[in-house]
PDB file of C-alpha atoms and ligand atoms in Angstrom:
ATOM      1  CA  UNK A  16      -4.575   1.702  23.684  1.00 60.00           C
ATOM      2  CA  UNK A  17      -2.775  -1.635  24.949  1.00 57.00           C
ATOM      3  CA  UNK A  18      -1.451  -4.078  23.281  1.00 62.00           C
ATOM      4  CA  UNK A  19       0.397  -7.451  24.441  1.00 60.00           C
ATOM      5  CA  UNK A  20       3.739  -8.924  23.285  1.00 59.00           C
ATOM      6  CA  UNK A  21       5.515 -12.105  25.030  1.00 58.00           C
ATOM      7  CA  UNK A  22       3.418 -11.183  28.242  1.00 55.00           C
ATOM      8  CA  UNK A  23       4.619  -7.479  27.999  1.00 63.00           C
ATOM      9  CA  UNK A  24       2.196  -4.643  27.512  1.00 66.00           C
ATOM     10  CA  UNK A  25       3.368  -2.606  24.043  1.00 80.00           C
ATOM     11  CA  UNK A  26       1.391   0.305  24.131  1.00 86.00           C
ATOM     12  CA  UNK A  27       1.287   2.602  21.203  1.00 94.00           C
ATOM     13  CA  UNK A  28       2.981   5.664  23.165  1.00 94.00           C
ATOM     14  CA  UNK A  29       5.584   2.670  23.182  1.00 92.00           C
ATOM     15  CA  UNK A  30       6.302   3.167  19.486  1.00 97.00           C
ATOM     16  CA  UNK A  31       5.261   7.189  19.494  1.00 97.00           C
ATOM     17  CA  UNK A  32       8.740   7.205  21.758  1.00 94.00           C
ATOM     18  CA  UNK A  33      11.014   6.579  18.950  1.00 96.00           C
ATOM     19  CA  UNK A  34      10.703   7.270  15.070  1.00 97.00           C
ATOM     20  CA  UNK A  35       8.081   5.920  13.157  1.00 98.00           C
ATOM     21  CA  UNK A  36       8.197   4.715   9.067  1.00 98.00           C
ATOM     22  CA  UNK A  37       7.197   7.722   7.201  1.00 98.00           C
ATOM     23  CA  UNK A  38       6.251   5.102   4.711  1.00 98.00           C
ATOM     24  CA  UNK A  39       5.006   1.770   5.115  1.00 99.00           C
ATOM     25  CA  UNK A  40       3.451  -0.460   2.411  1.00 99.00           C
ATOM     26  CA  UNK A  41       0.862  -3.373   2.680  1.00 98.00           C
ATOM     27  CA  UNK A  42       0.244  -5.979   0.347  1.00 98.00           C
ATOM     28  CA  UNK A  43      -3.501  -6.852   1.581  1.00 98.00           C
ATOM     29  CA  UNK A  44      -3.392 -10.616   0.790  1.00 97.00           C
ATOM     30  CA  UNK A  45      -5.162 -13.430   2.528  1.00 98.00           C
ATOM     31  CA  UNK A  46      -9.128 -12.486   1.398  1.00 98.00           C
ATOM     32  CA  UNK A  47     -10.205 -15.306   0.071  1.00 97.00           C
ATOM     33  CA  UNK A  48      -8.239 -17.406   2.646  1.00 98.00           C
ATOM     34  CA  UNK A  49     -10.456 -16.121   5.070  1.00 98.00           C
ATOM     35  CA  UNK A  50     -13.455 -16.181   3.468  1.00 98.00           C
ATOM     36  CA  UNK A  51     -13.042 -19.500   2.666  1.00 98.00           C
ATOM     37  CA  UNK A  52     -12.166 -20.868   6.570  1.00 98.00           C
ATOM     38  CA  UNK A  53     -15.639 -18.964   7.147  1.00 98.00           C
ATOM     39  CA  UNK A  54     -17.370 -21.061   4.397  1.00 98.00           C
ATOM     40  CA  UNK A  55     -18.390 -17.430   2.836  1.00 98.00           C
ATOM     41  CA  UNK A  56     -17.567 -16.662  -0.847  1.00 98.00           C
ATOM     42  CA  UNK A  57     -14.538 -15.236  -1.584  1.00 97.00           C
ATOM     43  CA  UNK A  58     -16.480 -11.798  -2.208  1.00 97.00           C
ATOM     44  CA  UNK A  59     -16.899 -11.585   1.869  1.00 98.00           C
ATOM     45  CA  UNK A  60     -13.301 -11.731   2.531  1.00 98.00           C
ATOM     46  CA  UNK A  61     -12.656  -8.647   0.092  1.00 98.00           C
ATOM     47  CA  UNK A  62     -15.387  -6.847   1.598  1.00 98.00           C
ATOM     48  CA  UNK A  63     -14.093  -7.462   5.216  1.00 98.00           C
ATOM     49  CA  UNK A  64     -10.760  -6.682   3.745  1.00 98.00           C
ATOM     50  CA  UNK A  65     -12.184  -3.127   2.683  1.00 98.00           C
ATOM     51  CA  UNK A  66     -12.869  -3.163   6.623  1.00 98.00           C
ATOM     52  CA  UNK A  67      -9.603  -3.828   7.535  1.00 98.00           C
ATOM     53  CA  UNK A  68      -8.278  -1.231   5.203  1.00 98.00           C
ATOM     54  CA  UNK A  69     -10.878   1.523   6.717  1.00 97.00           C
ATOM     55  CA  UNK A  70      -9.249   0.458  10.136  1.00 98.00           C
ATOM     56  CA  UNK A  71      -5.857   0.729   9.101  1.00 98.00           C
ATOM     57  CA  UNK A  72      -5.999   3.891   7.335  1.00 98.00           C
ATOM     58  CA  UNK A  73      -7.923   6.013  10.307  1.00 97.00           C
ATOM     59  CA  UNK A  74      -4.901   4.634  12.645  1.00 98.00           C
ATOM     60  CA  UNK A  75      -1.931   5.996  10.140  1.00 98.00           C
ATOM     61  CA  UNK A  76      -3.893   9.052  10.367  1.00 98.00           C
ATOM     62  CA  UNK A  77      -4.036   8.748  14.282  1.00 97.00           C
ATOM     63  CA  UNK A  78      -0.285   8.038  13.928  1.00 98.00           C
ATOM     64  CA  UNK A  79       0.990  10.729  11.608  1.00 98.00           C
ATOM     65  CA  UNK A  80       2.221   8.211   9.374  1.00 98.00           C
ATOM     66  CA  UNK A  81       2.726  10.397   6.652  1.00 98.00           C
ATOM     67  CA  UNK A  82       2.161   7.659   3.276  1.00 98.00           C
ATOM     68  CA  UNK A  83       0.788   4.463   3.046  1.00 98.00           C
ATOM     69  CA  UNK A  84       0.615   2.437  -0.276  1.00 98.00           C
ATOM     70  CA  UNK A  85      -1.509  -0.671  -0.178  1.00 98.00           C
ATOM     71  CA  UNK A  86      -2.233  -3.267  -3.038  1.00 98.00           C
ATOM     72  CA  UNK A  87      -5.634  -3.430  -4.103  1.00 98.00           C
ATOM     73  CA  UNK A  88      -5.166  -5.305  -7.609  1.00 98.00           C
ATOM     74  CA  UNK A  89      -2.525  -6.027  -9.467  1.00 97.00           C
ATOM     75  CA  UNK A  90      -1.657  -6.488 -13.041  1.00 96.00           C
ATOM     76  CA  UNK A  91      -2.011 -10.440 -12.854  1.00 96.00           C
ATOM     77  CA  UNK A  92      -5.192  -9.812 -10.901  1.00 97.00           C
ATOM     78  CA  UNK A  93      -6.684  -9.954 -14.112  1.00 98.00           C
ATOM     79  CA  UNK A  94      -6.682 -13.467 -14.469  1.00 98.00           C
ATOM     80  CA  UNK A  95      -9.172 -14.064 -11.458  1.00 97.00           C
ATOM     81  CA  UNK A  96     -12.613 -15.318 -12.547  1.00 97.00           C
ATOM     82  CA  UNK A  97     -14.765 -12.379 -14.391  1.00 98.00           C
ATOM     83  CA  UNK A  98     -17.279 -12.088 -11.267  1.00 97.00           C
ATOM     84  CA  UNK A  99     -14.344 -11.371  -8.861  1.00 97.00           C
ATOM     85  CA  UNK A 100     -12.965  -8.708 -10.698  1.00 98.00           C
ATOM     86  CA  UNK A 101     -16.239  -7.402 -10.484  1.00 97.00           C
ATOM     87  CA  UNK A 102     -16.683  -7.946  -7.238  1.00 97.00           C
ATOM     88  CA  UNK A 103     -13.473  -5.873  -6.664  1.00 97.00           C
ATOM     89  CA  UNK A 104     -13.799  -2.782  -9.327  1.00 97.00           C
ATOM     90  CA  UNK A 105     -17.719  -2.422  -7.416  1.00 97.00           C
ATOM     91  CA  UNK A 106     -15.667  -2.348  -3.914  1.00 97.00           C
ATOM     92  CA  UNK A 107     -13.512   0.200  -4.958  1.00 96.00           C
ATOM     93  CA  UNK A 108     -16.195   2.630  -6.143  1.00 96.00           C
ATOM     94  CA  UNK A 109     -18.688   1.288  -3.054  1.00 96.00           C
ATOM     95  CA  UNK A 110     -15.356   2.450  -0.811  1.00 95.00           C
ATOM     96  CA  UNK A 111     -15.205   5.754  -2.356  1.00 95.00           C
ATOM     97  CA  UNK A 112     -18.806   6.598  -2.043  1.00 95.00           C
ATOM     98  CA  UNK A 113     -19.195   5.577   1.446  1.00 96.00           C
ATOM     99  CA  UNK A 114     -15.718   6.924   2.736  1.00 96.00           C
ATOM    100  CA  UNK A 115     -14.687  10.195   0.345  1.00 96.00           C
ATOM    101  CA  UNK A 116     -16.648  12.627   2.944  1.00 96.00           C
ATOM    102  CA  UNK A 117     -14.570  11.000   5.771  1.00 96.00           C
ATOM    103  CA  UNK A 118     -10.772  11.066   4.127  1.00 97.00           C
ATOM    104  CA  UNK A 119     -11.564  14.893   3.126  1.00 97.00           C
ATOM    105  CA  UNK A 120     -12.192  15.255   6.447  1.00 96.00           C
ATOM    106  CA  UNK A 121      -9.973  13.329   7.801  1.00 97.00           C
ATOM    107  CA  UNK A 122      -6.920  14.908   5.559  1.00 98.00           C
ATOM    108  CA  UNK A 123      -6.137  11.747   3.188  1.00 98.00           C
ATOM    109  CA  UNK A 124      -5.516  12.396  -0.311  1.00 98.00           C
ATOM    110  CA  UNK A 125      -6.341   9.209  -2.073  1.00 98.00           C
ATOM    111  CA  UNK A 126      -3.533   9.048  -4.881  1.00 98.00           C
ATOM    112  CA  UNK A 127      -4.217   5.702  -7.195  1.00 98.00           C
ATOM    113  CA  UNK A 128      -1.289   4.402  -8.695  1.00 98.00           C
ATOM    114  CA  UNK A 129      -1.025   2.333 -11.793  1.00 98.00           C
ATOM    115  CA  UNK A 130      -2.246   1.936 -15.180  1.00 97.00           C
ATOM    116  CA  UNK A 131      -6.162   3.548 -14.396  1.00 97.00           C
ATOM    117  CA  UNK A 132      -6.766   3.736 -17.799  1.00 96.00           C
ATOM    118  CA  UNK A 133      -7.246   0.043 -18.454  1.00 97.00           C
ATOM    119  CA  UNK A 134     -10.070   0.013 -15.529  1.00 97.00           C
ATOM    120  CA  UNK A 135     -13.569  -0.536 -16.089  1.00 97.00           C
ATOM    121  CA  UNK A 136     -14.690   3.317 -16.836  1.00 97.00           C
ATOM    122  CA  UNK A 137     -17.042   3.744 -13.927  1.00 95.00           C
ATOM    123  CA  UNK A 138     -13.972   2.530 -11.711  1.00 96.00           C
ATOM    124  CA  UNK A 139     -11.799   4.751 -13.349  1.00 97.00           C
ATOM    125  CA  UNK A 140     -14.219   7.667 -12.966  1.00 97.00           C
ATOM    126  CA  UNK A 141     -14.378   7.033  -9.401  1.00 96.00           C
ATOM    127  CA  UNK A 142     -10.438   6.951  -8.856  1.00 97.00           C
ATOM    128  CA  UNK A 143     -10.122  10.365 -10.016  1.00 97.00           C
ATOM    129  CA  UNK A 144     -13.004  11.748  -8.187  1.00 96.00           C
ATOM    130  CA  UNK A 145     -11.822  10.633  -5.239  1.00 97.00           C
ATOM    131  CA  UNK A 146      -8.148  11.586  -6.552  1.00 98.00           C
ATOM    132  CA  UNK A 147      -9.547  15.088  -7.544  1.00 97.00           C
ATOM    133  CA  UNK A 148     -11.297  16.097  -4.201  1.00 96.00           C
ATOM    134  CA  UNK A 149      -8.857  14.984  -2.355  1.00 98.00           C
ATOM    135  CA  UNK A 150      -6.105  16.971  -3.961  1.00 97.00           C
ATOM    136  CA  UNK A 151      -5.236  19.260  -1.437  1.00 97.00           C
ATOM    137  CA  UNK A 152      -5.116  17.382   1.556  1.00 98.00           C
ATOM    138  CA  UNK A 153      -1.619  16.447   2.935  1.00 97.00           C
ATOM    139  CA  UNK A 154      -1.792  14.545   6.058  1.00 98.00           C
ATOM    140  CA  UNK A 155      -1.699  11.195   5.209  1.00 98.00           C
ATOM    141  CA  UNK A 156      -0.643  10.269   1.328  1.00 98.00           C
ATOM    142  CA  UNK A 157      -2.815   6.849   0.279  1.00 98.00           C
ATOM    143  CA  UNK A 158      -1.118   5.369  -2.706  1.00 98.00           C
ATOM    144  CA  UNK A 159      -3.707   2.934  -3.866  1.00 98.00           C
ATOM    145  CA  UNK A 160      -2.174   0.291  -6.439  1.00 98.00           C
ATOM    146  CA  UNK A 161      -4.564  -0.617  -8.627  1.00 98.00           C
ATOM    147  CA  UNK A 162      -3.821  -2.312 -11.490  1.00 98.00           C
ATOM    148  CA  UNK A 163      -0.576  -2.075 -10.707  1.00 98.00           C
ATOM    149  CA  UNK A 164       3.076  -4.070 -11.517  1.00 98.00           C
ATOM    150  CA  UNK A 165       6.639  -3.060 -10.021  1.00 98.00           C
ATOM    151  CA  UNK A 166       8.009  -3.993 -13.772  1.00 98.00           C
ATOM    152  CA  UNK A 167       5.265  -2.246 -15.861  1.00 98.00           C
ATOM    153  CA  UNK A 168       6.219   0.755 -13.792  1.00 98.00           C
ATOM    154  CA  UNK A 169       9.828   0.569 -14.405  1.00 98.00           C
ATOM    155  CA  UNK A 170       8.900  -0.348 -17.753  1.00 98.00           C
ATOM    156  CA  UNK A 171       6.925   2.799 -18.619  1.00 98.00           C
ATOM    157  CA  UNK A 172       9.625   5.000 -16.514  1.00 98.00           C
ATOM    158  CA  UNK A 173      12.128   3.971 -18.732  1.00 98.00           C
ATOM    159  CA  UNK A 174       9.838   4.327 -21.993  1.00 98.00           C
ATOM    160  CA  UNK A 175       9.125   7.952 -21.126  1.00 98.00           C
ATOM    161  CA  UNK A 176      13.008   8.369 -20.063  1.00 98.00           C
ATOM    162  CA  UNK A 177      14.030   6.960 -23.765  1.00 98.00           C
ATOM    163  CA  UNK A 178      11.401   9.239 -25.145  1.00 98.00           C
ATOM    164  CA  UNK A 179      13.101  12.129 -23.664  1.00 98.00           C
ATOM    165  CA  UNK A 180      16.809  10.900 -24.697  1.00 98.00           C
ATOM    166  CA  UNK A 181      15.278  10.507 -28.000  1.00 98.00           C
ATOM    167  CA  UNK A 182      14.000  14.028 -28.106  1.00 98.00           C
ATOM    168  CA  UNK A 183      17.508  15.353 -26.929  1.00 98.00           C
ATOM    169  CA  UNK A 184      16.013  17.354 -23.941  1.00 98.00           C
ATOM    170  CA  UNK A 185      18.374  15.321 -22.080  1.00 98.00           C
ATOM    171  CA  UNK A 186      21.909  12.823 -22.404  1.00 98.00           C
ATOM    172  CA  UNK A 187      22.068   9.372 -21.716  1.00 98.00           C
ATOM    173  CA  UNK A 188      24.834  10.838 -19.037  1.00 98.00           C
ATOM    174  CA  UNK A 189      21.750  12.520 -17.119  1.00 98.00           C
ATOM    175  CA  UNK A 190      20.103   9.373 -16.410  1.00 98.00           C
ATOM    176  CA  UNK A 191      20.573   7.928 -12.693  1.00 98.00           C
ATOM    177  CA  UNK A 192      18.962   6.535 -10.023  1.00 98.00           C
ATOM    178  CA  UNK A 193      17.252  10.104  -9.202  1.00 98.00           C
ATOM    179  CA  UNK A 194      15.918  10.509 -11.982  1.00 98.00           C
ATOM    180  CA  UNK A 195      14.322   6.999 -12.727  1.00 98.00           C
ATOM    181  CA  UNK A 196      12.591   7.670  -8.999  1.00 98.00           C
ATOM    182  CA  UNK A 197      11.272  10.678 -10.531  1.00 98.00           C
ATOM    183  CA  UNK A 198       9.540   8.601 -13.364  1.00 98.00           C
ATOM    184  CA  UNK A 199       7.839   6.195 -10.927  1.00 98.00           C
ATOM    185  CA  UNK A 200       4.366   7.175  -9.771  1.00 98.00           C
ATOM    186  CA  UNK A 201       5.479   7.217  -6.168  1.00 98.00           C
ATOM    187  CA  UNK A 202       7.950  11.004  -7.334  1.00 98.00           C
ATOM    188  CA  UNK A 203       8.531  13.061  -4.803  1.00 98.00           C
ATOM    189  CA  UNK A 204       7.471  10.443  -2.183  1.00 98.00           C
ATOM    190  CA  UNK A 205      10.353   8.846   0.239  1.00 98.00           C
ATOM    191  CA  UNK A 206      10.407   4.775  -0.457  1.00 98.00           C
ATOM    192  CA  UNK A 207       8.656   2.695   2.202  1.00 98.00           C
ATOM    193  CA  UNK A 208      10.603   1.903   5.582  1.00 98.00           C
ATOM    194  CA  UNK A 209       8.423  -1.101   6.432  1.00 98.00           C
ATOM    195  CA  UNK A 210       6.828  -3.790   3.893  1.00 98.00           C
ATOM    196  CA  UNK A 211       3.980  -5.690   5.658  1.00 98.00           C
ATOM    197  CA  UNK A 212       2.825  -9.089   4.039  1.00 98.00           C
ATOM    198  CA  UNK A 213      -0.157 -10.558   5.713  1.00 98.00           C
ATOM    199  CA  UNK A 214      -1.318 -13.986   5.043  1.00 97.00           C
ATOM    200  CA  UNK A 215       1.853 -15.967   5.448  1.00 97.00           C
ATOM    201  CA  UNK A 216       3.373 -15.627   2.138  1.00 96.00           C
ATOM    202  CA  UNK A 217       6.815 -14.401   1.485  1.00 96.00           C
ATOM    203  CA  UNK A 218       6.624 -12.841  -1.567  1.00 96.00           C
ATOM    204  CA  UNK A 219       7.072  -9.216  -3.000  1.00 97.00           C
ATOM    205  CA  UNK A 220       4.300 -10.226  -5.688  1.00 97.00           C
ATOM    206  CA  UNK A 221       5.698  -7.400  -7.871  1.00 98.00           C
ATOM    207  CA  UNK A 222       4.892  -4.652  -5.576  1.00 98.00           C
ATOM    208  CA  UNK A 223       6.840  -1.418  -5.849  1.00 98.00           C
ATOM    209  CA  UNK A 224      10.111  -3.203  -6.840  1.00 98.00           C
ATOM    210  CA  UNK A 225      12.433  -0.544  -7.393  1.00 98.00           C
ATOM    211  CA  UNK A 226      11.191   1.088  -4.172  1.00 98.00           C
ATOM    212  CA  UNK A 227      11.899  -1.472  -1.381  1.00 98.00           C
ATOM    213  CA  UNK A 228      15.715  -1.836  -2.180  1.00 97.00           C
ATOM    214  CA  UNK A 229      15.674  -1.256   1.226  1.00 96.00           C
ATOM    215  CA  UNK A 230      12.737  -1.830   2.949  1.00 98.00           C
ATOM    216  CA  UNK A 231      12.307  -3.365   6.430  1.00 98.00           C
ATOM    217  CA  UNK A 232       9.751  -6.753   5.261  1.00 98.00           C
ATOM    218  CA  UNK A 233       7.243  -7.968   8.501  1.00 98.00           C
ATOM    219  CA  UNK A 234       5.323 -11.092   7.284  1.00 98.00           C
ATOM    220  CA  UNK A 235       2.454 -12.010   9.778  1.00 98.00           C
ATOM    221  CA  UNK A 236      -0.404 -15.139   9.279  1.00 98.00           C
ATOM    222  CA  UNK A 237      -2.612 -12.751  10.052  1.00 98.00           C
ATOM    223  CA  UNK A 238      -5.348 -12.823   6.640  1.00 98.00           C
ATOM    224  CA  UNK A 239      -5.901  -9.313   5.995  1.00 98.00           C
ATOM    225  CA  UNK A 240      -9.753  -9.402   6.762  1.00 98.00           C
ATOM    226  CA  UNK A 241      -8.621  -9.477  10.622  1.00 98.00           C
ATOM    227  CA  UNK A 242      -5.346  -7.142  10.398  1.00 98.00           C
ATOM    228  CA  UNK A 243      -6.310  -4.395  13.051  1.00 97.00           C
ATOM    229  CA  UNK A 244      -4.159  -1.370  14.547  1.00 97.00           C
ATOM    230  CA  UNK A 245      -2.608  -3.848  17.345  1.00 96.00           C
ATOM    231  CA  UNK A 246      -0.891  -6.244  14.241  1.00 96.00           C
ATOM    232  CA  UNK A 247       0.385  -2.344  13.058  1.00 97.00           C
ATOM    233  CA  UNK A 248       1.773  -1.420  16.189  1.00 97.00           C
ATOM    234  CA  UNK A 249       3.688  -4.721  16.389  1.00 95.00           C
ATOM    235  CA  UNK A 250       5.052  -4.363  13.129  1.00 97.00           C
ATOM    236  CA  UNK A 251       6.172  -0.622  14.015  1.00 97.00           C
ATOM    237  CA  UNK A 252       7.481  -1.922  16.949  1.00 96.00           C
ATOM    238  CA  UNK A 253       9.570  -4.369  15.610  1.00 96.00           C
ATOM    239  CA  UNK A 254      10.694  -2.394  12.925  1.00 97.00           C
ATOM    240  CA  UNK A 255      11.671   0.062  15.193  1.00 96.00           C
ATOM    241  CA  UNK A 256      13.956  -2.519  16.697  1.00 95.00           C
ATOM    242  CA  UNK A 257      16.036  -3.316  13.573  1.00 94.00           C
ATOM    243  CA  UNK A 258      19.485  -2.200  12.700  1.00 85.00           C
ATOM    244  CA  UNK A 259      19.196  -0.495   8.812  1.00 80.00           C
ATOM    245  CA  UNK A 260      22.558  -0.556   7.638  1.00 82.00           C
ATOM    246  CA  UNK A 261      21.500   0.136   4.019  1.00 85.00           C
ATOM    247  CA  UNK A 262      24.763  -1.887   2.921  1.00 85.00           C
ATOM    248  CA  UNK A 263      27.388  -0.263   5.135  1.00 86.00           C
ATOM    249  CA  UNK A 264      28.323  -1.403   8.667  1.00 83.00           C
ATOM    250  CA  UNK A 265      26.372  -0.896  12.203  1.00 74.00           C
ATOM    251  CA  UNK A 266      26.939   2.445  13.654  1.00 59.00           C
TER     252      UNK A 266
HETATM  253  C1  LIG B1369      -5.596 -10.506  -1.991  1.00 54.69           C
HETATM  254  O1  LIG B1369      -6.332 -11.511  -1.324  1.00 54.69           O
HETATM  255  C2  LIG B1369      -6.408  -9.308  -2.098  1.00 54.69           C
HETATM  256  C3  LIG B1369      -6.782  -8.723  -3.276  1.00 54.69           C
HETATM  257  C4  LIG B1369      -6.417  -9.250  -4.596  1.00 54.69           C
HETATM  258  C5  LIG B1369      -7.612  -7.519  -3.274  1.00 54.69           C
HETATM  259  C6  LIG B1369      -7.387  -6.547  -2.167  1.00 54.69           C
HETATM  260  C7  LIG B1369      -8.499  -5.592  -2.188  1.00 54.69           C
HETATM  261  C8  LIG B1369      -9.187  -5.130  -1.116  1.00 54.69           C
HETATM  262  C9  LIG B1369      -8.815  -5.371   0.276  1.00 54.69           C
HETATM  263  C10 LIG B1369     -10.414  -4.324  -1.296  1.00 54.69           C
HETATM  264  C11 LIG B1369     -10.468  -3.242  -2.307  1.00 54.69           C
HETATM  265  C12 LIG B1369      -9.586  -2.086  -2.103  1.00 54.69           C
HETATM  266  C13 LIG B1369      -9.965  -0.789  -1.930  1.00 54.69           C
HETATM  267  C14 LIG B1369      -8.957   0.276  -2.159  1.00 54.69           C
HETATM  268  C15 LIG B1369     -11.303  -0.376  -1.512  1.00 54.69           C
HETATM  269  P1  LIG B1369      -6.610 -12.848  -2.110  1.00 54.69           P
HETATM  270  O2  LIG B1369      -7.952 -12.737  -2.741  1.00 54.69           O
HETATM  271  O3  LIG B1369      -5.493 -13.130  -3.051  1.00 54.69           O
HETATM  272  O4  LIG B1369      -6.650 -13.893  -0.945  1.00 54.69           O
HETATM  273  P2  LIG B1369      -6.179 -15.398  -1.049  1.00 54.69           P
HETATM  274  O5  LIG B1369      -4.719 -15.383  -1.375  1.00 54.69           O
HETATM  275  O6  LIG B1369      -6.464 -15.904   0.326  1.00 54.69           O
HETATM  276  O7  LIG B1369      -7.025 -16.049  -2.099  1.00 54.69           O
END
């Protein structure tokens, strides 16, 4: 596979050379943007956005990326129009029936992350099927937010942390950065290296906020509907190109 920057070929043994993220995150924005440019409803770009995930999620597998969270509706998401929410809750489950035979296959374990239990039920039924025969597959981790905030996460990490102060199974002295990590739903997991934000917009839209202290951000105007393995490649690539100091100095 060949891809082009500034006139020079990138190819994708290019970016096999040197490290890859372990971990890379994608907010999947920019559906309805395209849809719209198209003159289609805004149901088209989410369904060409499902597309764009299927193509995304194949090449991490390709890749050996080993976990990939995307964004596929948040907690605000709620306040979209009744028929989109539909629209999206009938994707998810059309996505998991067409595709569950293929990430078994393929090694994915689809792990949904968020509050599930507010979902429609046949949604919700769906997630965990897919969750629960998917269980033991370890190649490529797929965090799928869904109905997801970064501060109703840390939120409910530090209700359940209180919870066990208040039941004296541990001190207020045990409580550290380790241990809120362990209350998030991305335990055990390490936090994304790269952040990608189609679309244009420069926002962390309350995605995985305690996670991305340190993530490397790549913003593209690319609309998710047309994001394809070449946009990936140049995002590994230039991530692979920056200088993570983490706070201290270069090396
Ligand atoms: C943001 O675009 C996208 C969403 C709110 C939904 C993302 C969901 C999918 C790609 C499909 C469902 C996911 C799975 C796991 C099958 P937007 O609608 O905000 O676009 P806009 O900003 O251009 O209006």
């Amino acid at each position: 596979m060949v891809f082009f920057k500034q006139n020079r070929k990138i190819q994708v043994e290019d970016i096999l050379a040197k490290p890859l993220p372990q971990h890379i995150a994608i907010i999947m924005d920019g559906n309805g943007r395209w849809a719209q440019k198209k003159g289609l409803p805004r149901a088209a770009g989410h369904r060409a956005g499902v597309e764009a995930l299927k193509r995304i999620v194949e090449f991490c597998g390709e890749i050996n990326i080993p976990y990939l969270t995307v964004y596929a509706f948040s907690t605000e998401n709620w306040k979209r129009p009744q028929e989109e929410i539909d629209t999206l809750m009938n994707l998810m489950v059309e996505y998991i029936q067409k595709e569950i035979n293929i990430l078994v296959k393929k090694g994915v374990r689809v792990n949904p992350i968020g509050n599930l239990e507010e979902l429609p039920s046949f949604t919700y039924e769906y997630i965990l099927k897919a969750a629960t025969s998917t269980k033991n597959n370890d190649k490529l981790i797929l965090n799928v937010a869904l109905n997801y905030g970064g501060r109703r996460e840390i939120t409910r990490a530090v209700q359940n942390i209180a919870r066990l102060v208040q039941s004296g199974e541990i001190s207020l002295k045990q409580i550290n950065e380790q241990l809120i990590a362990e209350h998030l739903y991305t335990k055990g997991q390490p936090d994304p290296d790269l952040m990608i934000r189609p679309s244009g917009e420069m926002r962390l839209s309350n995605f995985l906020l305690w996670q991305v202290a340190y993530t490397e951000l790549w913003v593209t105007d690319i609309m998710w509907p047309d994001f394809k393995p070449e946009h990936l490649v140049e995002a590994i690539y230039e991530y692979q190109r920056r200088n993570r100091r983490y706070g201290g100095l270069n090396n």
